[in-house]
Amino acid sequence: KQRMAGTRLIEDLAYARHGGQALRLDILQPQRRGPHPVLVYLHGGAFAIGSKRTHRALAAAYASRGYLVFNVDYRLAPQHPFPAALEDACAAWAWAAEHANEYGGDAQRMALAGESAGANLALSVVLACCTRRPEPFAARLFERGVRPVAALLYCGFLQVSSPDRHRRAGVSALAARIATDAARSYLGASADHPGREHELADPLCVVEAMQETSGLPPLFIAAGLSDPVAADSR
């Protein structure tokens, strides 16, 4: 409640539809006068759990500091495997860019944030916005031309494939199992041997393969040193 003080919550706005299902987001709007910098927040949860409701306190923390926050629900695995969540994240970014001004936001100052799976999605949206990609949902964002000014990536699960890499000294059996289950849920049989069509499930690998990264915005990357995915952040 303290974090919600000074913010206005606008719930359950439909940003896209898929198979007759409305995909929804909440807006957390600072009560002070805008235009406000805009943050699109993508929750974590191994691509399989979590929602805009479970992560509302995080979104509210940003809104309380003057950001217009779009807090996004997206389709979850295993019912909706890759690229469903990323398609939804891209659609939410496009919707936010189109409607930010209506809610007191500045569409020229838009950023992304997320943790765990949400950091993965945020970095993939950055790549879709800032690099030419073959995926139709990514190509549409690039052509739209709204580039994020920054991205905040916390405890990012930035490479989903090859989950066996987590079976190593210093990573608990439980953490390795969670990473494996997330990879199988999100990528199915392709978790161990992804094809080119799965590249954006592993945005870290895409960035590592880039010869020139000057087109990307500043990235703030953070992870606890004991986090199994800290190596991804490094």
JSON list of C-alpha atoms in Angstrom, two decimals:
[
{"chain": "A", "resi": 1, "resn": "LYS", "atom": "CA", "xyz": [0.00, 0.00, 0.00]},
{"chain": "A", "resi": 2, "resn": "GLN", "atom": "CA", "xyz": [2.86, 2.36, 0.78]},
{"chain": "A", "resi": 3, "resn": "ARG", "atom": "CA", "xyz": [4.36, 1.80, -2.66]},
{"chain": "A", "resi": 4, "resn": "MET", "atom": "CA", "xyz": [1.00, 2.34, -4.33]},
{"chain": "A", "resi": 5, "resn": "ALA", "atom": "CA", "xyz": [0.67, 5.72, -2.62]},
{"chain": "A", "resi": 6, "resn": "GLY", "atom": "CA", "xyz": [0.99, 8.48, -5.16]},
{"chain": "A", "resi": 7, "resn": "THR", "atom": "CA", "xyz": [0.17, 6.20, -8.09]},
{"chain": "A", "resi": 8, "resn": "ARG", "atom": "CA", "xyz": [-3.01, 5.42, -9.98]},
{"chain": "A", "resi": 9, "resn": "LEU", "atom": "CA", "xyz": [-3.66, 1.81, -11.03]},
{"chain": "A", "resi": 10, "resn": "ILE", "atom": "CA", "xyz": [-5.45, 1.19, -14.33]},
{"chain": "A", "resi": 11, "resn": "GLU", "atom": "CA", "xyz": [-6.13, -2.53, -14.62]},
{"chain": "A", "resi": 12, "resn": "ASP", "atom": "CA", "xyz": [-6.65, -5.11, -17.35]},
{"chain": "A", "resi": 13, "resn": "LEU", "atom": "CA", "xyz": [-6.22, -3.16, -20.56]},
{"chain": "A", "resi": 14, "resn": "ALA", "atom": "CA", "xyz": [-6.16, -5.44, -23.59]},
{"chain": "A", "resi": 15, "resn": "TYR", "atom": "CA", "xyz": [-3.03, -4.92, -25.67]},
{"chain": "A", "resi": 16, "resn": "ALA", "atom": "CA", "xyz": [-3.51, -7.83, -28.10]},
{"chain": "A", "resi": 17, "resn": "ARG", "atom": "CA", "xyz": [-5.63, -10.90, -28.74]},
{"chain": "A", "resi": 18, "resn": "HIS", "atom": "CA", "xyz": [-4.60, -14.46, -29.50]},
{"chain": "A", "resi": 19, "resn": "GLY", "atom": "CA", "xyz": [-7.00, -17.28, -30.29]},
{"chain": "A", "resi": 20, "resn": "GLY", "atom": "CA", "xyz": [-9.89, -15.30, -28.88]},
{"chain": "A", "resi": 21, "resn": "GLN", "atom": "CA", "xyz": [-7.97, -14.64, -25.65]},
{"chain": "A", "resi": 22, "resn": "ALA", "atom": "CA", "xyz": [-7.32, -11.05, -24.64]},
{"chain": "A", "resi": 23, "resn": "LEU", "atom": "CA", "xyz": [-3.79, -10.34, -23.47]},
{"chain": "A", "resi": 24, "resn": "ARG", "atom": "CA", "xyz": [-3.78, -7.69, -20.78]},
{"chain": "A", "resi": 25, "resn": "LEU", "atom": "CA", "xyz": [-1.56, -5.25, -18.96]},
{"chain": "A", "resi": 26, "resn": "ASP", "atom": "CA", "xyz": [-1.92, -2.84, -16.07]},
{"chain": "A", "resi": 27, "resn": "ILE", "atom": "CA", "xyz": [-0.77, 0.77, -16.07]},
{"chain": "A", "resi": 28, "resn": "LEU", "atom": "CA", "xyz": [0.68, 2.32, -12.94]},
{"chain": "A", "resi": 29, "resn": "GLN", "atom": "CA", "xyz": [0.48, 6.06, -13.43]},
{"chain": "A", "resi": 30, "resn": "PRO", "atom": "CA", "xyz": [2.22, 8.65, -11.24]},
{"chain": "A", "resi": 31, "resn": "GLN", "atom": "CA", "xyz": [-0.24, 11.22, -9.95]},
{"chain": "A", "resi": 32, "resn": "ARG", "atom": "CA", "xyz": [2.19, 14.08, -10.52]},
{"chain": "A", "resi": 33, "resn": "ARG", "atom": "CA", "xyz": [2.09, 15.85, -13.86]},
{"chain": "A", "resi": 34, "resn": "GLY", "atom": "CA", "xyz": [3.86, 14.28, -16.85]},
{"chain": "A", "resi": 35, "resn": "PRO", "atom": "CA", "xyz": [5.05, 13.58, -19.37]},
{"chain": "A", "resi": 36, "resn": "HIS", "atom": "CA", "xyz": [6.70, 10.69, -17.56]},
{"chain": "A", "resi": 37, "resn": "PRO", "atom": "CA", "xyz": [9.45, 8.36, -18.73]},
{"chain": "A", "resi": 38, "resn": "VAL", "atom": "CA", "xyz": [7.91, 5.01, -19.64]},
{"chain": "A", "resi": 39, "resn": "LEU", "atom": "CA", "xyz": [8.87, 1.56, -18.37]},
{"chain": "A", "resi": 40, "resn": "VAL", "atom": "CA", "xyz": [7.51, -1.70, -19.80]},
{"chain": "A", "resi": 41, "resn": "TYR", "atom": "CA", "xyz": [7.88, -4.31, -17.05]},
{"chain": "A", "resi": 42, "resn": "LEU", "atom": "CA", "xyz": [8.04, -8.04, -17.85]},
{"chain": "A", "resi": 43, "resn": "HIS", "atom": "CA", "xyz": [7.67, -10.36, -14.86]},
{"chain": "A", "resi": 44, "resn": "GLY", "atom": "CA", "xyz": [9.79, -13.42, -14.20]},
{"chain": "A", "resi": 45, "resn": "GLY", "atom": "CA", "xyz": [8.78, -16.96, -13.34]},
{"chain": "A", "resi": 46, "resn": "ALA", "atom": "CA", "xyz": [10.71, -19.39, -15.57]},
{"chain": "A", "resi": 47, "resn": "PHE", "atom": "CA", "xyz": [8.28, -18.61, -18.43]},
{"chain": "A", "resi": 48, "resn": "ALA", "atom": "CA", "xyz": [5.70, -20.78, -16.64]},
{"chain": "A", "resi": 49, "resn": "ILE", "atom": "CA", "xyz": [4.43, -18.91, -13.57]},
{"chain": "A", "resi": 50, "resn": "GLY", "atom": "CA", "xyz": [3.94, -15.36, -12.35]},
{"chain": "A", "resi": 51, "resn": "SER", "atom": "CA", "xyz": [1.74, -12.53, -13.56]},
{"chain": "A", "resi": 52, "resn": "LYS", "atom": "CA", "xyz": [1.36, -8.80, -13.53]},
{"chain": "A", "resi": 53, "resn": "ARG", "atom": "CA", "xyz": [-0.46, -9.26, -10.22]},
{"chain": "A", "resi": 54, "resn": "THR", "atom": "CA", "xyz": [2.36, -11.14, -8.50]},
{"chain": "A", "resi": 55, "resn": "HIS", "atom": "CA", "xyz": [4.85, -8.47, -9.57]},
{"chain": "A", "resi": 56, "resn": "ARG", "atom": "CA", "xyz": [2.72, -5.40, -8.97]},
{"chain": "A", "resi": 57, "resn": "ALA", "atom": "CA", "xyz": [4.85, -4.27, -6.02]},
{"chain": "A", "resi": 58, "resn": "LEU", "atom": "CA", "xyz": [7.92, -4.11, -8.26]},
{"chain": "A", "resi": 59, "resn": "ALA", "atom": "CA", "xyz": [6.03, -2.14, -10.88]},
{"chain": "A", "resi": 60, "resn": "ALA", "atom": "CA", "xyz": [4.72, 0.18, -8.17]},
{"chain": "A", "resi": 61, "resn": "ALA", "atom": "CA", "xyz": [8.25, 0.84, -6.93]},
{"chain": "A", "resi": 62, "resn": "TYR", "atom": "CA", "xyz": [9.11, 2.32, -10.32]},
{"chain": "A", "resi": 63, "resn": "ALA", "atom": "CA", "xyz": [5.82, 4.23, -10.59]},
{"chain": "A", "resi": 64, "resn": "SER", "atom": "CA", "xyz": [6.39, 5.78, -7.17]},
{"chain": "A", "resi": 65, "resn": "ARG", "atom": "CA", "xyz": [9.62, 7.23, -8.56]},
{"chain": "A", "resi": 66, "resn": "GLY", "atom": "CA", "xyz": [7.91, 8.92, -11.48]},
{"chain": "A", "resi": 67, "resn": "TYR", "atom": "CA", "xyz": [7.79, 6.29, -14.21]},
{"chain": "A", "resi": 68, "resn": "LEU", "atom": "CA", "xyz": [4.66, 5.45, -16.18]},
{"chain": "A", "resi": 69, "resn": "VAL", "atom": "CA", "xyz": [4.75, 1.65, -15.91]},
{"chain": "A", "resi": 70, "resn": "PHE", "atom": "CA", "xyz": [3.12, -0.85, -18.24]},
{"chain": "A", "resi": 71, "resn": "ASN", "atom": "CA", "xyz": [3.03, -4.09, -16.21]},
{"chain": "A", "resi": 72, "resn": "VAL", "atom": "CA", "xyz": [2.49, -6.94, -18.68]},
{"chain": "A", "resi": 73, "resn": "ASP", "atom": "CA", "xyz": [0.85, -10.36, -18.59]},
{"chain": "A", "resi": 74, "resn": "TYR", "atom": "CA", "xyz": [2.01, -12.76, -21.32]},
{"chain": "A", "resi": 75, "resn": "ARG", "atom": "CA", "xyz": [1.19, -16.33, -22.28]},
{"chain": "A", "resi": 76, "resn": "LEU", "atom": "CA", "xyz": [2.94, -18.97, -20.21]},
{"chain": "A", "resi": 77, "resn": "ALA", "atom": "CA", "xyz": [4.63, -22.27, -21.01]},
{"chain": "A", "resi": 78, "resn": "PRO", "atom": "CA", "xyz": [4.22, -25.19, -21.35]},
{"chain": "A", "resi": 79, "resn": "GLN", "atom": "CA", "xyz": [0.74, -24.51, -22.73]},
{"chain": "A", "resi": 80, "resn": "HIS", "atom": "CA", "xyz": [2.22, -21.69, -24.80]},
{"chain": "A", "resi": 81, "resn": "PRO", "atom": "CA", "xyz": [5.88, -22.45, -25.59]},
{"chain": "A", "resi": 82, "resn": "PHE", "atom": "CA", "xyz": [8.38, -20.19, -27.33]},
{"chain": "A", "resi": 83, "resn": "PRO", "atom": "CA", "xyz": [7.86, -17.82, -29.06]},
{"chain": "A", "resi": 84, "resn": "ALA", "atom": "CA", "xyz": [4.46, -17.05, -27.51]},
{"chain": "A", "resi": 85, "resn": "ALA", "atom": "CA", "xyz": [5.77, -15.06, -24.54]},
{"chain": "A", "resi": 86, "resn": "LEU", "atom": "CA", "xyz": [8.13, -13.07, -26.76]},
{"chain": "A", "resi": 87, "resn": "GLU", "atom": "CA", "xyz": [5.43, -12.38, -29.34]},
{"chain": "A", "resi": 88, "resn": "ASP", "atom": "CA", "xyz": [3.31, -11.00, -26.50]},
{"chain": "A", "resi": 89, "resn": "ALA", "atom": "CA", "xyz": [6.16, -8.92, -25.07]},
{"chain": "A", "resi": 90, "resn": "CYS", "atom": "CA", "xyz": [6.74, -7.40, -28.51]},
{"chain": "A", "resi": 91, "resn": "ALA", "atom": "CA", "xyz": [3.02, -6.69, -28.90]},
{"chain": "A", "resi": 92, "resn": "ALA", "atom": "CA", "xyz": [2.94, -5.04, -25.46]},
{"chain": "A", "resi": 93, "resn": "TRP", "atom": "CA", "xyz": [5.91, -2.83, -26.36]},
{"chain": "A", "resi": 94, "resn": "ALA", "atom": "CA", "xyz": [4.19, -1.73, -29.56]},
{"chain": "A", "resi": 95, "resn": "TRP", "atom": "CA", "xyz": [0.93, -1.03, -27.70]},
{"chain": "A", "resi": 96, "resn": "ALA", "atom": "CA", "xyz": [2.73, 0.96, -25.02]},
{"chain": "A", "resi": 97, "resn": "ALA", "atom": "CA", "xyz": [4.55, 3.02, -27.65]},
{"chain": "A", "resi": 98, "resn": "GLU", "atom": "CA", "xyz": [1.23, 3.80, -29.34]},
{"chain": "A", "resi": 99, "resn": "HIS", "atom": "CA", "xyz": [-0.67, 4.69, -26.17]},
{"chain": "A", "resi": 100, "resn": "ALA", "atom": "CA", "xyz": [1.97, 6.10, -23.80]},
{"chain": "A", "resi": 101, "resn": "ASN", "atom": "CA", "xyz": [1.06, 9.72, -24.54]},
{"chain": "A", "resi": 102, "resn": "GLU", "atom": "CA", "xyz": [-2.61, 9.06, -23.68]},
{"chain": "A", "resi": 103, "resn": "TYR", "atom": "CA", "xyz": [-1.60, 8.16, -20.13]},
{"chain": "A", "resi": 104, "resn": "GLY", "atom": "CA", "xyz": [0.90, 10.94, -19.55]},
{"chain": "A", "resi": 105, "resn": "GLY", "atom": "CA", "xyz": [3.96, 9.11, -20.83]},
{"chain": "A", "resi": 106, "resn": "ASP", "atom": "CA", "xyz": [6.74, 10.24, -23.13]},
{"chain": "A", "resi": 107, "resn": "ALA", "atom": "CA", "xyz": [7.02, 7.79, -26.03]},
{"chain": "A", "resi": 108, "resn": "GLN", "atom": "CA", "xyz": [10.49, 9.16, -26.77]},
{"chain": "A", "resi": 109, "resn": "ARG", "atom": "CA", "xyz": [11.73, 7.94, -23.37]},
{"chain": "A", "resi": 110, "resn": "MET", "atom": "CA", "xyz": [10.73, 4.29, -23.16]},
{"chain": "A", "resi": 111, "resn": "ALA", "atom": "CA", "xyz": [12.69, 1.55, -21.41]},
{"chain": "A", "resi": 112, "resn": "LEU", "atom": "CA", "xyz": [12.26, -2.12, -20.53]},
{"chain": "A", "resi": 113, "resn": "ALA", "atom": "CA", "xyz": [12.82, -4.02, -17.30]},
{"chain": "A", "resi": 114, "resn": "GLY", "atom": "CA", "xyz": [12.40, -7.56, -16.10]},
{"chain": "A", "resi": 115, "resn": "GLU", "atom": "CA", "xyz": [13.89, -10.26, -13.89]},
{"chain": "A", "resi": 116, "resn": "SER", "atom": "CA", "xyz": [14.75, -13.87, -14.66]},
{"chain": "A", "resi": 117, "resn": "ALA", "atom": "CA", "xyz": [12.57, -14.89, -17.62]},
{"chain": "A", "resi": 118, "resn": "GLY", "atom": "CA", "xyz": [11.40, -11.29, -17.82]},
{"chain": "A", "resi": 119, "resn": "ALA", "atom": "CA", "xyz": [14.98, -10.12, -18.33]},
{"chain": "A", "resi": 120, "resn": "ASN", "atom": "CA", "xyz": [15.29, -12.64, -21.16]},
{"chain": "A", "resi": 121, "resn": "LEU", "atom": "CA", "xyz": [12.18, -11.24, -22.80]},
{"chain": "A", "resi": 122, "resn": "ALA", "atom": "CA", "xyz": [13.28, -7.64, -22.23]},
{"chain": "A", "resi": 123, "resn": "LEU", "atom": "CA", "xyz": [16.65, -8.23, -23.93]},
{"chain": "A", "resi": 124, "resn": "SER", "atom": "CA", "xyz": [14.96, -10.02, -26.82]},
{"chain": "A", "resi": 125, "resn": "VAL", "atom": "CA", "xyz": [12.58, -7.08, -27.28]},
{"chain": "A", "resi": 126, "resn": "VAL", "atom": "CA", "xyz": [15.62, -4.78, -27.34]},
{"chain": "A", "resi": 127, "resn": "LEU", "atom": "CA", "xyz": [17.14, -6.93, -30.09]},
{"chain": "A", "resi": 128, "resn": "ALA", "atom": "CA", "xyz": [13.86, -6.89, -32.02]},
{"chain": "A", "resi": 129, "resn": "CYS", "atom": "CA", "xyz": [13.65, -3.10, -31.80]},
{"chain": "A", "resi": 130, "resn": "CYS", "atom": "CA", "xyz": [17.29, -2.36, -32.59]},
{"chain": "A", "resi": 131, "resn": "THR", "atom": "CA", "xyz": [18.46, -5.04, -35.06]},
{"chain": "A", "resi": 132, "resn": "ARG", "atom": "CA", "xyz": [17.03, -6.47, -38.25]},
{"chain": "A", "resi": 133, "resn": "ARG", "atom": "CA", "xyz": [15.60, -9.89, -37.45]},
{"chain": "A", "resi": 134, "resn": "PRO", "atom": "CA", "xyz": [13.85, -12.47, -39.66]},
{"chain": "A", "resi": 135, "resn": "GLU", "atom": "CA", "xyz": [11.04, -13.23, -37.21]},
{"chain": "A", "resi": 136, "resn": "PRO", "atom": "CA", "xyz": [7.85, -11.43, -38.33]},
{"chain": "A", "resi": 137, "resn": "PHE", "atom": "CA", "xyz": [7.03, -10.18, -34.82]},
{"chain": "A", "resi": 138, "resn": "ALA", "atom": "CA", "xyz": [10.56, -8.79, -34.46]},
{"chain": "A", "resi": 139, "resn": "ALA", "atom": "CA", "xyz": [10.64, -7.28, -37.94]},
{"chain": "A", "resi": 140, "resn": "ARG", "atom": "CA", "xyz": [7.44, -5.35, -37.19]},
{"chain": "A", "resi": 141, "resn": "LEU", "atom": "CA", "xyz": [9.02, -3.73, -34.14]},
{"chain": "A", "resi": 142, "resn": "PHE", "atom": "CA", "xyz": [12.15, -2.76, -36.04]},
{"chain": "A", "resi": 143, "resn": "GLU", "atom": "CA", "xyz": [10.10, -1.15, -38.79]},
{"chain": "A", "resi": 144, "resn": "ARG", "atom": "CA", "xyz": [8.02, 0.67, -36.20]},
{"chain": "A", "resi": 145, "resn": "GLY", "atom": "CA", "xyz": [11.18, 2.49, -35.15]},
{"chain": "A", "resi": 146, "resn": "VAL", "atom": "CA", "xyz": [10.53, 3.00, -31.43]},
{"chain": "A", "resi": 147, "resn": "ARG", "atom": "CA", "xyz": [13.88, 2.17, -29.83]},
{"chain": "A", "resi": 148, "resn": "PRO", "atom": "CA", "xyz": [14.24, 1.67, -26.07]},
{"chain": "A", "resi": 149, "resn": "VAL", "atom": "CA", "xyz": [16.51, 4.16, -24.38]},
{"chain": "A", "resi": 150, "resn": "ALA", "atom": "CA", "xyz": [17.63, 1.59, -21.78]},
{"chain": "A", "resi": 151, "resn": "ALA", "atom": "CA", "xyz": [16.93, -1.88, -20.41]},
{"chain": "A", "resi": 152, "resn": "LEU", "atom": "CA", "xyz": [17.22, -3.13, -16.82]},
{"chain": "A", "resi": 153, "resn": "LEU", "atom": "CA", "xyz": [18.00, -6.85, -16.66]},
{"chain": "A", "resi": 154, "resn": "TYR", "atom": "CA", "xyz": [17.90, -8.46, -13.22]},
{"chain": "A", "resi": 155, "resn": "CYS", "atom": "CA", "xyz": [19.01, -12.05, -12.52]},
{"chain": "A", "resi": 156, "resn": "GLY", "atom": "CA", "xyz": [18.47, -12.76, -16.19]},
{"chain": "A", "resi": 157, "resn": "PHE", "atom": "CA", "xyz": [17.87, -16.25, -17.53]},
{"chain": "A", "resi": 158, "resn": "LEU", "atom": "CA", "xyz": [19.45, -14.98, -20.73]},
{"chain": "A", "resi": 159, "resn": "GLN", "atom": "CA", "xyz": [20.18, -18.33, -22.38]},
{"chain": "A", "resi": 160, "resn": "VAL", "atom": "CA", "xyz": [17.41, -20.91, -22.06]},
{"chain": "A", "resi": 161, "resn": "SER", "atom": "CA", "xyz": [18.89, -23.66, -24.23]},
{"chain": "A", "resi": 162, "resn": "SER", "atom": "CA", "xyz": [21.58, -26.13, -23.16]},
{"chain": "A", "resi": 163, "resn": "PRO", "atom": "CA", "xyz": [20.31, -26.35, -19.57]},
{"chain": "A", "resi": 164, "resn": "ASP", "atom": "CA", "xyz": [22.95, -28.96, -18.71]},
{"chain": "A", "resi": 165, "resn": "ARG", "atom": "CA", "xyz": [25.43, -26.08, -18.41]},
{"chain": "A", "resi": 166, "resn": "HIS", "atom": "CA", "xyz": [23.88, -25.43, -14.98]},
{"chain": "A", "resi": 167, "resn": "ARG", "atom": "CA", "xyz": [24.94, -28.86, -13.74]},
{"chain": "A", "resi": 168, "resn": "ARG", "atom": "CA", "xyz": [28.28, -27.73, -12.38]},
{"chain": "A", "resi": 169, "resn": "ALA", "atom": "CA", "xyz": [30.08, -27.08, -9.14]},
{"chain": "A", "resi": 170, "resn": "GLY", "atom": "CA", "xyz": [28.56, -24.24, -7.19]},
{"chain": "A", "resi": 171, "resn": "VAL", "atom": "CA", "xyz": [25.02, -24.72, -8.55]},
{"chain": "A", "resi": 172, "resn": "SER", "atom": "CA", "xyz": [22.62, -26.69, -6.39]},
{"chain": "A", "resi": 173, "resn": "ALA", "atom": "CA", "xyz": [20.82, -29.71, -7.80]},
{"chain": "A", "resi": 174, "resn": "LEU", "atom": "CA", "xyz": [17.52, -27.90, -7.19]},
{"chain": "A", "resi": 175, "resn": "ALA", "atom": "CA", "xyz": [18.59, -24.80, -9.16]},
{"chain": "A", "resi": 176, "resn": "ALA", "atom": "CA", "xyz": [19.89, -26.95, -12.02]},
{"chain": "A", "resi": 177, "resn": "ARG", "atom": "CA", "xyz": [16.61, -28.86, -12.09]},
{"chain": "A", "resi": 178, "resn": "ILE", "atom": "CA", "xyz": [14.60, -25.62, -12.19]},
{"chain": "A", "resi": 179, "resn": "ALA", "atom": "CA", "xyz": [16.68, -24.39, -15.15]},
{"chain": "A", "resi": 180, "resn": "THR", "atom": "CA", "xyz": [16.21, -27.70, -16.93]},
{"chain": "A", "resi": 181, "resn": "ASP", "atom": "CA", "xyz": [12.46, -27.75, -16.31]},
{"chain": "A", "resi": 182, "resn": "ALA", "atom": "CA", "xyz": [12.18, -24.16, -17.56]},
{"chain": "A", "resi": 183, "resn": "ALA", "atom": "CA", "xyz": [14.10, -24.99, -20.74]},
{"chain": "A", "resi": 184, "resn": "ARG", "atom": "CA", "xyz": [12.00, -28.07, -21.45]},
{"chain": "A", "resi": 185, "resn": "SER", "atom": "CA", "xyz": [8.80, -26.15, -20.75]},
{"chain": "A", "resi": 186, "resn": "TYR", "atom": "CA", "xyz": [9.72, -23.20, -22.97]},
{"chain": "A", "resi": 187, "resn": "LEU", "atom": "CA", "xyz": [11.59, -24.94, -25.80]},
{"chain": "A", "resi": 188, "resn": "GLY", "atom": "CA", "xyz": [10.35, -28.52, -25.61]},
{"chain": "A", "resi": 189, "resn": "ALA", "atom": "CA", "xyz": [12.45, -31.01, -27.53]},
{"chain": "A", "resi": 190, "resn": "SER", "atom": "CA", "xyz": [14.58, -28.15, -28.90]},
{"chain": "A", "resi": 191, "resn": "ALA", "atom": "CA", "xyz": [16.01, -27.27, -25.48]},
{"chain": "A", "resi": 192, "resn": "ASP", "atom": "CA", "xyz": [19.23, -29.19, -26.12]},
{"chain": "A", "resi": 193, "resn": "HIS", "atom": "CA", "xyz": [19.54, -28.53, -29.84]},
{"chain": "A", "resi": 194, "resn": "PRO", "atom": "CA", "xyz": [17.79, -25.26, -30.75]},
{"chain": "A", "resi": 195, "resn": "GLY", "atom": "CA", "xyz": [17.44, -24.22, -34.37]},
{"chain": "A", "resi": 196, "resn": "ARG", "atom": "CA", "xyz": [17.83, -20.78, -35.89]},
{"chain": "A", "resi": 197, "resn": "GLU", "atom": "CA", "xyz": [14.13, -20.17, -35.30]},
{"chain": "A", "resi": 198, "resn": "HIS", "atom": "CA", "xyz": [14.86, -20.35, -31.55]},
{"chain": "A", "resi": 199, "resn": "GLU", "atom": "CA", "xyz": [17.63, -17.74, -31.53]},
{"chain": "A", "resi": 200, "resn": "LEU", "atom": "CA", "xyz": [15.68, -15.16, -29.55]},
{"chain": "A", "resi": 201, "resn": "ALA", "atom": "CA", "xyz": [15.10, -17.65, -26.75]},
{"chain": "A", "resi": 202, "resn": "ASP", "atom": "CA", "xyz": [18.83, -17.12, -26.12]},
{"chain": "A", "resi": 203, "resn": "PRO", "atom": "CA", "xyz": [19.35, -13.35, -26.47]},
{"chain": "A", "resi": 204, "resn": "LEU", "atom": "CA", "xyz": [22.69, -13.61, -24.69]},
{"chain": "A", "resi": 205, "resn": "CYS", "atom": "CA", "xyz": [24.01, -15.79, -27.52]},
{"chain": "A", "resi": 206, "resn": "VAL", "atom": "CA", "xyz": [22.68, -13.33, -30.11]},
{"chain": "A", "resi": 207, "resn": "VAL", "atom": "CA", "xyz": [24.53, -10.46, -28.43]},
{"chain": "A", "resi": 208, "resn": "GLU", "atom": "CA", "xyz": [27.73, -12.50, -28.09]},
{"chain": "A", "resi": 209, "resn": "ALA", "atom": "CA", "xyz": [27.64, -13.24, -31.82]},
{"chain": "A", "resi": 210, "resn": "MET", "atom": "CA", "xyz": [27.20, -9.58, -32.81]},
{"chain": "A", "resi": 211, "resn": "GLN", "atom": "CA", "xyz": [30.24, -7.88, -34.31]},
{"chain": "A", "resi": 212, "resn": "GLU", "atom": "CA", "xyz": [28.86, -4.42, -33.57]},
{"chain": "A", "resi": 213, "resn": "THR", "atom": "CA", "xyz": [26.67, -3.56, -30.58]},
{"chain": "A", "resi": 214, "resn": "SER", "atom": "CA", "xyz": [26.64, 0.23, -30.81]},
{"chain": "A", "resi": 215, "resn": "GLY", "atom": "CA", "xyz": [23.01, 0.13, -31.93]},
{"chain": "A", "resi": 216, "resn": "LEU", "atom": "CA", "xyz": [21.91, -1.28, -28.59]},
{"chain": "A", "resi": 217, "resn": "PRO", "atom": "CA", "xyz": [20.84, 1.03, -25.74]},
{"chain": "A", "resi": 218, "resn": "PRO", "atom": "CA", "xyz": [22.59, 1.11, -22.37]},
{"chain": "A", "resi": 219, "resn": "LEU", "atom": "CA", "xyz": [21.90, -2.08, -20.40]},
{"chain": "A", "resi": 220, "resn": "PHE", "atom": "CA", "xyz": [21.94, -2.23, -16.61]},
{"chain": "A", "resi": 221, "resn": "ILE", "atom": "CA", "xyz": [22.61, -5.86, -15.68]},
{"chain": "A", "resi": 222, "resn": "ALA", "atom": "CA", "xyz": [22.56, -7.18, -12.11]},
{"chain": "A", "resi": 223, "resn": "ALA", "atom": "CA", "xyz": [22.63, -10.58, -10.42]},
{"chain": "A", "resi": 224, "resn": "GLY", "atom": "CA", "xyz": [23.60, -11.98, -7.06]},
{"chain": "A", "resi": 225, "resn": "LEU", "atom": "CA", "xyz": [27.02, -13.62, -7.11]},
{"chain": "A", "resi": 226, "resn": "SER", "atom": "CA", "xyz": [25.55, -16.93, -5.92]},
{"chain": "A", "resi": 227, "resn": "ASP", "atom": "CA", "xyz": [22.71, -16.90, -8.45]},
{"chain": "A", "resi": 228, "resn": "PRO", "atom": "CA", "xyz": [22.97, -19.84, -10.88]},
{"chain": "A", "resi": 229, "resn": "VAL", "atom": "CA", "xyz": [22.44, -17.41, -13.78]},
{"chain": "A", "resi": 230, "resn": "ALA", "atom": "CA", "xyz": [25.13, -14.95, -12.65]},
{"chain": "A", "resi": 231, "resn": "ALA", "atom": "CA", "xyz": [27.37, -16.25, -15.43]},
{"chain": "A", "resi": 232, "resn": "ASP", "atom": "CA", "xyz": [24.78, -15.13, -17.98]},
{"chain": "A", "resi": 233, "resn": "SER", "atom": "CA", "xyz": [24.89, -11.63, -16.52]},
{"chain": "A", "resi": 234, "resn": "ARG", "atom": "CA", "xyz": [28.69, -11.57, -16.57]}
]
